PDB file of C-alpha atoms and ligand atoms in Angstrom:
ATOM      1  CA  MET A   1      -1.641  22.076  -3.441  1.00 52.00           C
ATOM      2  CA  SER A   2      -3.805  24.204  -2.814  1.00 57.00           C
ATOM      3  CA  LEU A   3      -3.182  27.279  -0.296  1.00 51.00           C
ATOM      4  CA  GLN A   4      -6.581  26.247   1.254  1.00 55.00           C
ATOM      5  CA  LEU A   5      -5.290  22.902   2.403  1.00 59.00           C
ATOM      6  CA  ASN A   6      -4.424  23.538   5.359  1.00 61.00           C
ATOM      7  CA  TYR A   7      -6.293  21.069   7.250  1.00 63.00           C
ATOM      8  CA  VAL A   8      -4.116  18.169   5.759  1.00 70.00           C
ATOM      9  CA  GLN A   9      -1.164  17.376   7.815  1.00 78.00           C
ATOM     10  CA  SER A  10       1.968  15.001   6.949  1.00 85.00           C
ATOM     11  CA  TYR A  11       1.349  11.378   7.784  1.00 88.00           C
ATOM     12  CA  ALA A  12       4.740  11.079   9.604  1.00 90.00           C
ATOM     13  CA  ALA A  13       2.787  14.547  12.114  1.00 89.00           C
ATOM     14  CA  MET A  14      -0.411  11.855  12.062  1.00 89.00           C
ATOM     15  CA  VAL A  15       2.272   9.600  13.181  1.00 92.00           C
ATOM     16  CA  ARG A  16       3.753  11.289  15.948  1.00 92.00           C
ATOM     17  CA  ALA A  17       0.677  13.195  17.687  1.00 92.00           C
ATOM     18  CA  TYR A  18      -1.076   9.266  17.815  1.00 94.00           C
ATOM     19  CA  LEU A  19       2.325   7.978  19.487  1.00 95.00           C
ATOM     20  CA  ALA A  20       2.035  11.006  21.544  1.00 95.00           C
ATOM     21  CA  ALA A  21      -2.029  10.385  22.792  1.00 95.00           C
ATOM     22  CA  TYR A  22      -1.451   6.393  22.421  1.00 96.00           C
ATOM     23  CA  PRO A  23       0.944   3.054  24.038  1.00 96.00           C
ATOM     24  CA  GLU A  24       3.023   2.495  20.920  1.00 96.00           C
ATOM     25  CA  ASP A  25       0.567  -0.784  19.285  1.00 94.00           C
ATOM     26  CA  GLU A  26      -2.732   1.142  19.721  1.00 96.00           C
ATOM     27  CA  ALA A  27      -0.624   3.810  17.933  1.00 95.00           C
ATOM     28  CA  VAL A  28       1.114   2.369  15.263  1.00 95.00           C
ATOM     29  CA  ALA A  29      -2.115   0.745  13.759  1.00 94.00           C
ATOM     30  CA  ARG A  30      -4.018   3.546  14.307  1.00 93.00           C
ATOM     31  CA  SER A  31      -1.535   5.424  12.668  1.00 92.00           C
ATOM     32  CA  VAL A  32      -1.941   2.725   9.205  1.00 91.00           C
ATOM     33  CA  GLY A  33      -5.911   2.379   9.615  1.00 89.00           C
ATOM     34  CA  GLY A  34      -5.537  -0.151  12.335  1.00 89.00           C
ATOM     35  CA  ASN A  35      -6.896  -4.540  11.476  1.00 92.00           C
ATOM     36  CA  LEU A  36      -2.893  -5.408  11.292  1.00 94.00           C
ATOM     37  CA  GLU A  37      -4.137  -9.307  10.974  1.00 96.00           C
ATOM     38  CA  HIS A  38      -6.869  -8.819   9.029  1.00 97.00           C
ATOM     39  CA  PHE A  39      -5.085  -6.978   6.223  1.00 97.00           C
ATOM     40  CA  GLY A  40      -2.423  -8.885   6.368  1.00 97.00           C
ATOM     41  CA  VAL A  41      -3.821 -11.652   5.173  1.00 98.00           C
ATOM     42  CA  LEU A  42      -5.148 -10.525   2.920  1.00 98.00           C
ATOM     43  CA  GLU A  43      -3.069  -8.385   1.068  1.00 98.00           C
ATOM     44  CA  HIS A  44       0.062 -11.916   1.111  1.00 98.00           C
ATOM     45  CA  SER A  45      -3.242 -14.012  -0.583  1.00 98.00           C
ATOM     46  CA  LEU A  46      -3.370 -11.432  -3.396  1.00 98.00           C
ATOM     47  CA  LEU A  47       0.404 -11.668  -3.583  1.00 98.00           C
ATOM     48  CA  ARG A  48      -0.292 -15.651  -3.929  1.00 98.00           C
ATOM     49  CA  GLN A  49      -3.253 -15.292  -6.199  1.00 98.00           C
ATOM     50  CA  TYR A  50      -0.909 -12.890  -8.886  1.00 98.00           C
ATOM     51  CA  GLY A  51       2.138 -15.241  -8.340  1.00 98.00           C
ATOM     52  CA  LEU A  52       4.200 -15.151  -5.472  1.00 98.00           C
ATOM     53  CA  LYS A  53       6.677 -17.683  -4.425  1.00 98.00           C
ATOM     54  CA  ASP A  54       8.085 -18.688  -0.760  1.00 98.00           C
ATOM     55  CA  ASN A  55      11.585 -17.061  -2.348  1.00 98.00           C
ATOM     56  CA  GLY A  56      10.224 -14.360  -3.896  1.00 98.00           C
ATOM     57  CA  ARG A  57      12.136 -10.649  -4.185  1.00 98.00           C
ATOM     58  CA  VAL A  58       9.340  -8.412  -2.722  1.00 98.00           C
ATOM     59  CA  VAL A  59       9.599  -4.683  -2.397  1.00 98.00           C
ATOM     60  CA  ASP A  60       6.409  -3.250   0.193  1.00 98.00           C
ATOM     61  CA  VAL A  61       6.122   0.388  -0.648  1.00 98.00           C
ATOM     62  CA  GLY A  62       4.702   2.439   1.834  1.00 97.00           C
ATOM     63  CA  CYS A  63       5.132  -0.769   4.028  1.00 97.00           C
ATOM     64  CA  GLY A  64       3.803   1.031   7.886  1.00 95.00           C
ATOM     65  CA  ALA A  65       3.969  -1.085  10.622  1.00 94.00           C
ATOM     66  CA  GLY A  66       4.612  -3.911   8.408  1.00 96.00           C
ATOM     67  CA  ARG A  67       0.929  -5.985   7.792  1.00 96.00           C
ATOM     68  CA  LEU A  68       2.020  -7.486   4.859  1.00 98.00           C
ATOM     69  CA  ALA A  69       6.063  -8.035   6.156  1.00 98.00           C
ATOM     70  CA  ALA A  70       4.185 -10.066   9.437  1.00 97.00           C
ATOM     71  CA  GLN A  71       3.077 -12.585   7.022  1.00 97.00           C
ATOM     72  CA  LEU A  72       5.592 -13.306   5.045  1.00 98.00           C
ATOM     73  CA  ARG A  73       7.820 -13.388   7.665  1.00 97.00           C
ATOM     74  CA  ARG A  74       7.689 -17.078   8.668  1.00 96.00           C
ATOM     75  CA  PHE A  75       9.198 -18.008   5.163  1.00 98.00           C
ATOM     76  CA  PRO A  76      12.977 -17.773   5.610  1.00 97.00           C
ATOM     77  CA  GLU A  77      13.620 -17.709   1.624  1.00 98.00           C
ATOM     78  CA  MET A  78      11.437 -14.828   1.652  1.00 98.00           C
ATOM     79  CA  ARG A  79      13.890 -11.142   0.912  1.00 98.00           C
ATOM     80  CA  TYR A  80      11.863  -8.239   1.825  1.00 98.00           C
ATOM     81  CA  LEU A  81      12.501  -4.447   1.507  1.00 98.00           C
ATOM     82  CA  GLY A  82       9.754  -2.363   3.272  1.00 98.00           C
ATOM     83  CA  LEU A  83      10.338   1.512   2.294  1.00 98.00           C
ATOM     84  CA  ASP A  84       8.189   4.199   3.967  1.00 96.00           C
ATOM     85  CA  VAL A  85       8.871   7.984   4.578  1.00 95.00           C
ATOM     86  CA  VAL A  86       7.842   7.960   8.456  1.00 95.00           C
ATOM     87  CA  PRO A  87      11.692   6.269  10.614  1.00 95.00           C
ATOM     88  CA  GLU A  88       9.104   5.521  13.727  1.00 96.00           C
ATOM     89  CA  LEU A  89       6.697   2.653  11.650  1.00 96.00           C
ATOM     90  CA  LEU A  90       9.951   1.304  10.181  1.00 97.00           C
ATOM     91  CA  ASP A  91      12.031   1.026  14.075  1.00 96.00           C
ATOM     92  CA  TYR A  92       8.527  -0.799  14.812  1.00 96.00           C
ATOM     93  CA  CYS A  93       8.340  -2.960  11.770  1.00 96.00           C
ATOM     94  CA  ARG A  94      12.201  -3.868  12.435  1.00 95.00           C
ATOM     95  CA  ARG A  95      11.818  -4.479  16.286  1.00 95.00           C
ATOM     96  CA  LYS A  96       8.357  -6.490  15.485  1.00 94.00           C
ATOM     97  CA  MET A  97       9.593  -8.498  12.493  1.00 93.00           C
ATOM     98  CA  ALA A  98      12.381  -9.973  14.361  1.00 90.00           C
ATOM     99  CA  ARG A  99      14.398 -10.647  10.197  1.00 95.00           C
ATOM    100  CA  PRO A 100      17.793  -9.140  10.414  1.00 95.00           C
ATOM    101  CA  ASP A 101      17.588  -9.901   6.139  1.00 97.00           C
ATOM    102  CA  PHE A 102      14.606  -7.752   6.523  1.00 97.00           C
ATOM    103  CA  ARG A 103      15.516  -4.301   5.031  1.00 97.00           C
ATOM    104  CA  LEU A 104      13.623  -2.237   6.052  1.00 97.00           C
ATOM    105  CA  GLU A 105      15.214   1.236   4.656  1.00 97.00           C
ATOM    106  CA  LEU A 106      13.570   5.238   4.864  1.00 96.00           C
ATOM    107  CA  SER A 107      12.177   5.890   1.555  1.00 95.00           C
ATOM    108  CA  GLN A 108      13.976   9.210   0.307  1.00 94.00           C
ATOM    109  CA  GLY A 109      12.765  11.466  -3.932  1.00 93.00           C
ATOM    110  CA  ASN A 110       9.972   8.638  -4.860  1.00 95.00           C
ATOM    111  CA  ARG A 111      13.202   6.041  -5.813  1.00 97.00           C
ATOM    112  CA  ILE A 112      13.691   2.622  -5.076  1.00 98.00           C
ATOM    113  CA  PRO A 113      16.905   1.479  -3.247  1.00 98.00           C
ATOM    114  CA  LEU A 114      17.364  -1.564  -6.279  1.00 98.00           C
ATOM    115  CA  ALA A 115      19.548  -2.801  -9.075  1.00 98.00           C
ATOM    116  CA  ASP A 116      17.416  -2.672 -12.728  1.00 98.00           C
ATOM    117  CA  GLY A 117      15.615  -5.873 -12.620  1.00 98.00           C
ATOM    118  CA  GLU A 118      16.287  -7.898  -8.647  1.00 98.00           C
ATOM    119  CA  ALA A 119      13.361  -7.640  -7.763  1.00 98.00           C
ATOM    120  CA  ASP A 120       9.534  -9.439  -8.126  1.00 98.00           C
ATOM    121  CA  PHE A 121       7.095  -7.611  -7.031  1.00 98.00           C
ATOM    122  CA  VAL A 122       6.404  -4.050  -5.755  1.00 98.00           C
ATOM    123  CA  ILE A 123       3.398  -3.168  -3.453  1.00 98.00           C
ATOM    124  CA  PHE A 124       1.331  -0.544  -3.135  1.00 98.00           C
ATOM    125  CA  PHE A 125      -1.122  -1.060  -0.443  1.00 98.00           C
ATOM    126  CA  SER A 126      -3.276   1.893   0.906  1.00 97.00           C
ATOM    127  CA  VAL A 127      -0.120   4.436   0.101  1.00 96.00           C
ATOM    128  CA  PHE A 128      -0.796   5.957  -3.241  1.00 97.00           C
ATOM    129  CA  THR A 129      -4.202   7.015  -1.508  1.00 96.00           C
ATOM    130  CA  HIS A 130      -1.471   9.801   0.535  1.00 93.00           C
ATOM    131  CA  LEU A 131      -0.036  10.148  -2.570  1.00 94.00           C
ATOM    132  CA  LEU A 132       0.276  13.208  -5.191  1.00 93.00           C
ATOM    133  CA  HIS A 133      -0.828  11.270  -8.621  1.00 96.00           C
ATOM    134  CA  GLU A 134       2.593  12.564  -9.697  1.00 96.00           C
ATOM    135  CA  GLU A 135       4.539  11.325  -6.741  1.00 96.00           C
ATOM    136  CA  SER A 136       2.854   8.179  -7.484  1.00 98.00           C
ATOM    137  CA  TYR A 137       3.528   8.068 -11.322  1.00 98.00           C
ATOM    138  CA  VAL A 138       6.664   8.270 -10.464  1.00 98.00           C
ATOM    139  CA  TYR A 139       7.163   5.452  -8.020  1.00 98.00           C
ATOM    140  CA  LEU A 140       5.353   3.322 -10.841  1.00 98.00           C
ATOM    141  CA  GLU A 141       8.969   4.425 -13.084  1.00 98.00           C
ATOM    142  CA  GLN A 142      10.837   2.614 -10.490  1.00 98.00           C
ATOM    143  CA  ALA A 143       8.869   0.019 -10.055  1.00 98.00           C
ATOM    144  CA  HIS A 144       8.830  -0.847 -12.878  1.00 98.00           C
ATOM    145  CA  ARG A 145      12.632  -0.401 -13.658  1.00 98.00           C
ATOM    146  CA  VAL A 146      13.517  -2.883 -10.781  1.00 98.00           C
ATOM    147  CA  LEU A 147      10.970  -5.413 -11.797  1.00 98.00           C
ATOM    148  CA  ALA A 148      12.425  -8.309 -13.496  1.00 98.00           C
ATOM    149  CA  PRO A 149      10.661  -9.043 -17.110  1.00 98.00           C
ATOM    150  CA  GLY A 150       7.785 -11.170 -16.196  1.00 98.00           C
ATOM    151  CA  GLY A 151       7.610  -8.890 -12.530  1.00 98.00           C
ATOM    152  CA  ARG A 152       4.214  -7.327 -11.299  1.00 98.00           C
ATOM    153  CA  VAL A 153       3.076  -4.511  -9.575  1.00 98.00           C
ATOM    154  CA  ILE A 154      -0.150  -4.795  -7.151  1.00 98.00           C
ATOM    155  CA  PHE A 155      -1.095  -1.586  -5.582  1.00 98.00           C
ATOM    156  CA  SER A 156      -4.555  -0.568  -3.942  1.00 98.00           C
ATOM    157  CA  PHE A 157      -6.492   2.664  -4.448  1.00 98.00           C
ATOM    158  CA  PHE A 158      -9.901   4.777  -3.731  1.00 98.00           C
ATOM    159  CA  GLU A 159     -12.180   5.550  -6.431  1.00 98.00           C
ATOM    160  CA  PHE A 160     -15.640   6.899  -7.017  1.00 98.00           C
ATOM    161  CA  ALA A 161     -17.312   4.457  -8.974  1.00 97.00           C
ATOM    162  CA  VAL A 162     -17.139   2.103  -6.259  1.00 98.00           C
ATOM    163  CA  GLU A 163     -20.057   3.425  -3.666  1.00 97.00           C
ATOM    164  CA  SER A 164     -18.737   2.504  -0.270  1.00 96.00           C
ATOM    165  CA  GLN A 165     -15.366   4.034  -0.495  1.00 97.00           C
ATOM    166  CA  TRP A 166     -17.218   7.283  -0.639  1.00 97.00           C
ATOM    167  CA  SER A 167     -17.123   7.922   3.021  1.00 96.00           C
ATOM    168  CA  VAL A 168     -13.672   8.670   3.147  1.00 95.00           C
ATOM    169  CA  PHE A 169     -14.514  11.815   0.670  1.00 95.00           C
ATOM    170  CA  GLU A 170     -17.200  12.640   2.242  1.00 94.00           C
ATOM    171  CA  GLY A 171     -14.568  12.852   5.266  1.00 90.00           C
ATOM    172  CA  ASN A 172     -11.900  14.351   3.987  1.00 89.00           C
ATOM    173  CA  ALA A 173     -15.304  16.922   2.754  1.00 90.00           C
ATOM    174  CA  ASP A 174     -16.053  17.298   6.522  1.00 89.00           C
ATOM    175  CA  TRP A 175     -12.790  19.088   6.989  1.00 85.00           C
ATOM    176  CA  VAL A 176     -12.986  21.673   4.449  1.00 85.00           C
ATOM    177  CA  ARG A 177     -16.869  22.627   5.700  1.00 88.00           C
ATOM    178  CA  LYS A 178     -15.681  22.866   9.088  1.00 84.00           C
ATOM    179  CA  ARG A 179     -11.989  23.602   9.162  1.00 77.00           C
ATOM    180  CA  SER A 180     -12.038  21.593  12.115  1.00 69.00           C
ATOM    181  CA  TYR A 181     -10.285  18.431  12.516  1.00 65.00           C
ATOM    182  CA  LEU A 182      -6.612  17.917  10.262  1.00 69.00           C
ATOM    183  CA  GLY A 183      -5.951  14.915   9.245  1.00 77.00           C
ATOM    184  CA  HIS A 184      -3.899  13.004   5.763  1.00 82.00           C
ATOM    185  CA  ILE A 185      -4.523  14.054   2.384  1.00 85.00           C
ATOM    186  CA  ASN A 186      -6.903  11.078   1.525  1.00 91.00           C
ATOM    187  CA  VAL A 187      -6.561  11.315  -3.227  1.00 95.00           C
ATOM    188  CA  PHE A 188      -8.829   9.149  -5.400  1.00 97.00           C
ATOM    189  CA  MET A 189      -8.420   7.601  -8.523  1.00 98.00           C
ATOM    190  CA  HIS A 190      -9.937   6.808 -11.606  1.00 97.00           C
ATOM    191  CA  ALA A 191      -9.574   3.452 -13.724  1.00 98.00           C
ATOM    192  CA  GLU A 192      -9.568   3.973 -16.860  1.00 97.00           C
ATOM    193  CA  ASP A 193      -7.363   6.427 -16.251  1.00 98.00           C
ATOM    194  CA  LEU A 194      -4.515   3.851 -14.707  1.00 98.00           C
ATOM    195  CA  ARG A 195      -4.530   1.976 -17.775  1.00 98.00           C
ATOM    196  CA  LEU A 196      -3.218   5.140 -19.725  1.00 98.00           C
ATOM    197  CA  TRP A 197      -0.605   5.584 -17.109  1.00 98.00           C
ATOM    198  CA  ALA A 198       0.033   1.458 -17.528  1.00 98.00           C
ATOM    199  CA  LYS A 199       0.822   2.128 -21.578  1.00 98.00           C
ATOM    200  CA  ARG A 200       2.914   4.833 -20.667  1.00 98.00           C
ATOM    201  CA  LEU A 201       4.662   3.445 -18.446  1.00 98.00           C
ATOM    202  CA  GLY A 202       5.252  -0.159 -20.316  1.00 98.00           C
ATOM    203  CA  PHE A 203       2.887  -2.287 -18.343  1.00 98.00           C
ATOM    204  CA  THR A 204       0.462  -4.729 -19.097  1.00 98.00           C
ATOM    205  CA  VAL A 205      -3.183  -4.625 -17.023  1.00 98.00           C
ATOM    206  CA  VAL A 206      -3.714  -7.853 -15.346  1.00 98.00           C
ATOM    207  CA  ALA A 207      -6.181  -7.322 -13.241  1.00 98.00           C
ATOM    208  CA  MET A 208      -8.331  -4.085 -12.464  1.00 98.00           C
ATOM    209  CA  GLU A 209     -10.721  -5.071  -9.557  1.00 98.00           C
ATOM    210  CA  ARG A 210     -13.361  -2.986  -7.370  1.00 98.00           C
ATOM    211  CA  GLY A 211     -13.011  -2.537  -4.274  1.00 98.00           C
ATOM    212  CA  ASP A 212     -16.029  -4.241  -3.014  1.00 98.00           C
ATOM    213  CA  ARG A 213     -16.105  -7.360  -4.835  1.00 98.00           C
ATOM    214  CA  PRO A 214     -14.836 -10.236  -2.949  1.00 98.00           C
ATOM    215  CA  SER A 215     -12.299 -11.127  -5.234  1.00 98.00           C
ATOM    216  CA  ILE A 216      -9.501 -11.908  -2.286  1.00 98.00           C
ATOM    217  CA  GLU A 217      -9.035 -15.817  -1.891  1.00 98.00           C
ATOM    218  CA  VAL A 218      -7.438 -16.648   1.739  1.00 98.00           C
ATOM    219  CA  THR A 219      -6.348 -20.113   1.170  1.00 98.00           C
ATOM    220  CA  PRO A 220      -5.762 -22.500   4.063  1.00 97.00           C
ATOM    221  CA  ASP A 221      -1.926 -21.329   3.021  1.00 97.00           C
ATOM    222  CA  THR A 222      -2.909 -17.834   4.047  1.00 98.00           C
ATOM    223  CA  ALA A 223      -5.399 -18.484   6.410  1.00 98.00           C
ATOM    224  CA  ALA A 224      -4.047 -16.756   9.833  1.00 96.00           C
ATOM    225  CA  GLY A 225      -4.733 -16.325  13.652  1.00 93.00           C
ATOM    226  CA  LYS A 226      -9.151 -14.733  13.431  1.00 95.00           C
ATOM    227  CA  VAL A 227      -8.564 -14.799   9.243  1.00 97.00           C
ATOM    228  CA  PRO A 228     -10.014 -18.278   7.732  1.00 98.00           C
ATOM    229  CA  ALA A 229     -10.362 -19.148   4.680  1.00 98.00           C
ATOM    230  CA  GLY A 230     -12.482 -17.634   2.094  1.00 98.00           C
ATOM    231  CA  GLN A 231     -13.381 -14.431   0.092  1.00 98.00           C
ATOM    232  CA  TYR A 232     -13.209 -11.417   1.130  1.00 98.00           C
ATOM    233  CA  PRO A 233     -13.079  -7.508  -0.447  1.00 98.00           C
ATOM    234  CA  LEU A 234     -10.480  -5.765   0.013  1.00 98.00           C
ATOM    235  CA  GLY A 235     -12.381  -2.722   0.791  1.00 97.00           C
ATOM    236  CA  GLN A 236      -9.754  -0.323  -0.981  1.00 98.00           C
ATOM    237  CA  SER A 237      -9.928  -1.116  -5.743  1.00 98.00           C
ATOM    238  CA  TYR A 238      -6.995  -2.432  -7.232  1.00 98.00           C
ATOM    239  CA  CYS A 239      -4.591  -2.717  -9.880  1.00 98.00           C
ATOM    240  CA  VAL A 240      -1.723  -5.504 -10.638  1.00 98.00           C
ATOM    241  CA  LEU A 241       0.550  -5.025 -13.137  1.00 98.00           C
ATOM    242  CA  GLU A 242       2.971  -6.606 -15.315  1.00 98.00           C
ATOM    243  CA  LYS A 243       6.306  -5.827 -16.254  1.00 98.00           C
ATOM    244  CA  PRO A 244       5.921  -8.255 -20.171  1.00 97.00           C
ATOM    245  CA  ALA A 245       9.006 -10.973 -20.267  1.00 92.00           C
ATOM    246  CA  GLY A 246      11.438  -9.954 -23.148  1.00 74.00           C
TER     247      GLY A 246
HETATM  248  C1  LIG B 301      -1.970   4.044   5.047  1.00 85.72           C
HETATM  249  S1  LIG B 301      -0.652   2.839   5.112  1.00 85.72           S
HETATM  250  C2  LIG B 301      -0.298   1.002   4.626  1.00 85.72           C
HETATM  251  C3  LIG B 301       0.454   1.035   5.242  1.00 85.72           C
HETATM  252  C4  LIG B 301       0.795  -0.786   4.834  1.00 85.72           C
HETATM  253  N1  LIG B 301       1.087  -0.170   3.610  1.00 85.72           N
HETATM  254  C5  LIG B 301      -0.184  -1.332   5.273  1.00 85.72           C
HETATM  255  O1  LIG B 301      -1.154  -1.717   4.556  1.00 85.72           O
HETATM  256  O2  LIG B 301      -0.494  -1.785   6.362  1.00 85.72           O
HETATM  257  C6  LIG B 301       0.325   4.375   4.385  1.00 85.72           C
HETATM  258  C7  LIG B 301       1.475   3.979   4.697  1.00 85.72           C
HETATM  259  O3  LIG B 301       1.966   4.739   3.209  1.00 85.72           O
HETATM  260  C8  LIG B 301       3.433   5.535   4.579  1.00 85.72           C
HETATM  261  N2  LIG B 301       4.004   6.268   3.349  1.00 85.72           N
HETATM  262  C9  LIG B 301       2.684   8.192   2.783  1.00 85.72           C
HETATM  263  N3  LIG B 301       4.338   8.486   2.067  1.00 85.72           N
HETATM  264  C10 LIG B 301       4.353   7.993   1.543  1.00 85.72           C
HETATM  265  C11 LIG B 301       5.943   7.911   0.276  1.00 85.72           C
HETATM  266  N4  LIG B 301       5.956   9.005  -0.253  1.00 85.72           N
HETATM  267  N5  LIG B 301       6.322   6.815   0.535  1.00 85.72           N
HETATM  268  C12 LIG B 301       6.269   5.656   1.072  1.00 85.72           C
HETATM  269  N6  LIG B 301       5.539   5.269   2.493  1.00 85.72           N
HETATM  270  C13 LIG B 301       4.491   6.951   2.334  1.00 85.72           C
HETATM  271  C14 LIG B 301       2.356   6.202   5.401  1.00 85.72           C
HETATM  272  O4  LIG B 301       4.248   6.527   6.622  1.00 85.72           O
HETATM  273  C15 LIG B 301       2.043   4.928   5.648  1.00 85.72           C
HETATM  274  O5  LIG B 301       2.727   4.068   7.114  1.00 85.72           O
END
C-alpha cells in the first residue's frame, strides 16, 4: 500500500475510537454505517430474493454489529456463521443475538472455517468496500470452496458508474487533500472486472445490480419494525454469483 496512505486506519482502530467516544449501541451502529434495522431488512430480503430458505446455511463474512443476523435469528432452523476481524463487534453480536447455536468467530487469514460444500450462502455486505482486491479475491476462492453446488455468494461494492456513490470517493479524496482526517479505506470495483473474476473463480454471474436501482423487494414476510414492504435500493451495488451444480 502506498506510504502516502497514512490517513487510513484499520477497522478495529476505528471501532475502538467510537467505543471510547460513544455509548456502546451508538458506537457499534456508527462502526457499520448506522441504520441497523433498515439495512438488516434489505440484506435479509435480498437473500430471500435469491433463494434463502428458513433452514439455510449462511456464512456472513464481516458480520459487524449483526444487521443480518438480527433478521435471521427468528428462524429456529437457520444455521449461521458470522466472521469479523473486530473482537468487540463479535462480542456485541453474541450478546444481542442470544442464539448460542449461531457461530460468531474471528476471521483469520481470509479463511472461512468450514469444510467443503457446507454452506448455501456466503455473504459480504459492505466488506469488499474495505479490502484490497487481492483480499476480496481470496475470500471469494474460499466462498467457492465452502459452498454446496448451486450455492450462492452475494457481495456489495462501490462503483464509479453510480453517481450517488461518488460522495464516498470524494470524501476519501478530501482526506488526501486536507490530511486532516483518519478514516478507513473505501475501495471501488468495476462490474465488468467482477465478471472476469467470476469466470476465473468458476462462478456463474446470476445478477449484477446498480445500488441506485430499487431492486430489492421487501415482502410482508421480510418487513420488520420501521421498514415496511416495498421496493428499495441497497445504496451499494451488488453482485450475486452461483457455484454451478455438478
Ligand atoms: C461496513 S461494516 C458491514 C457490516 C455488516 N456486513 C453489515 O452489513 O452490517 C464492514 C465490516 O467488515 C469487517 N471487516 C473489515 N475487514 C475485514 C476482513 N478482512 N475480514 C472480515 N471482516 C472484515 C469490519 O470489522 C466491519 O464489521
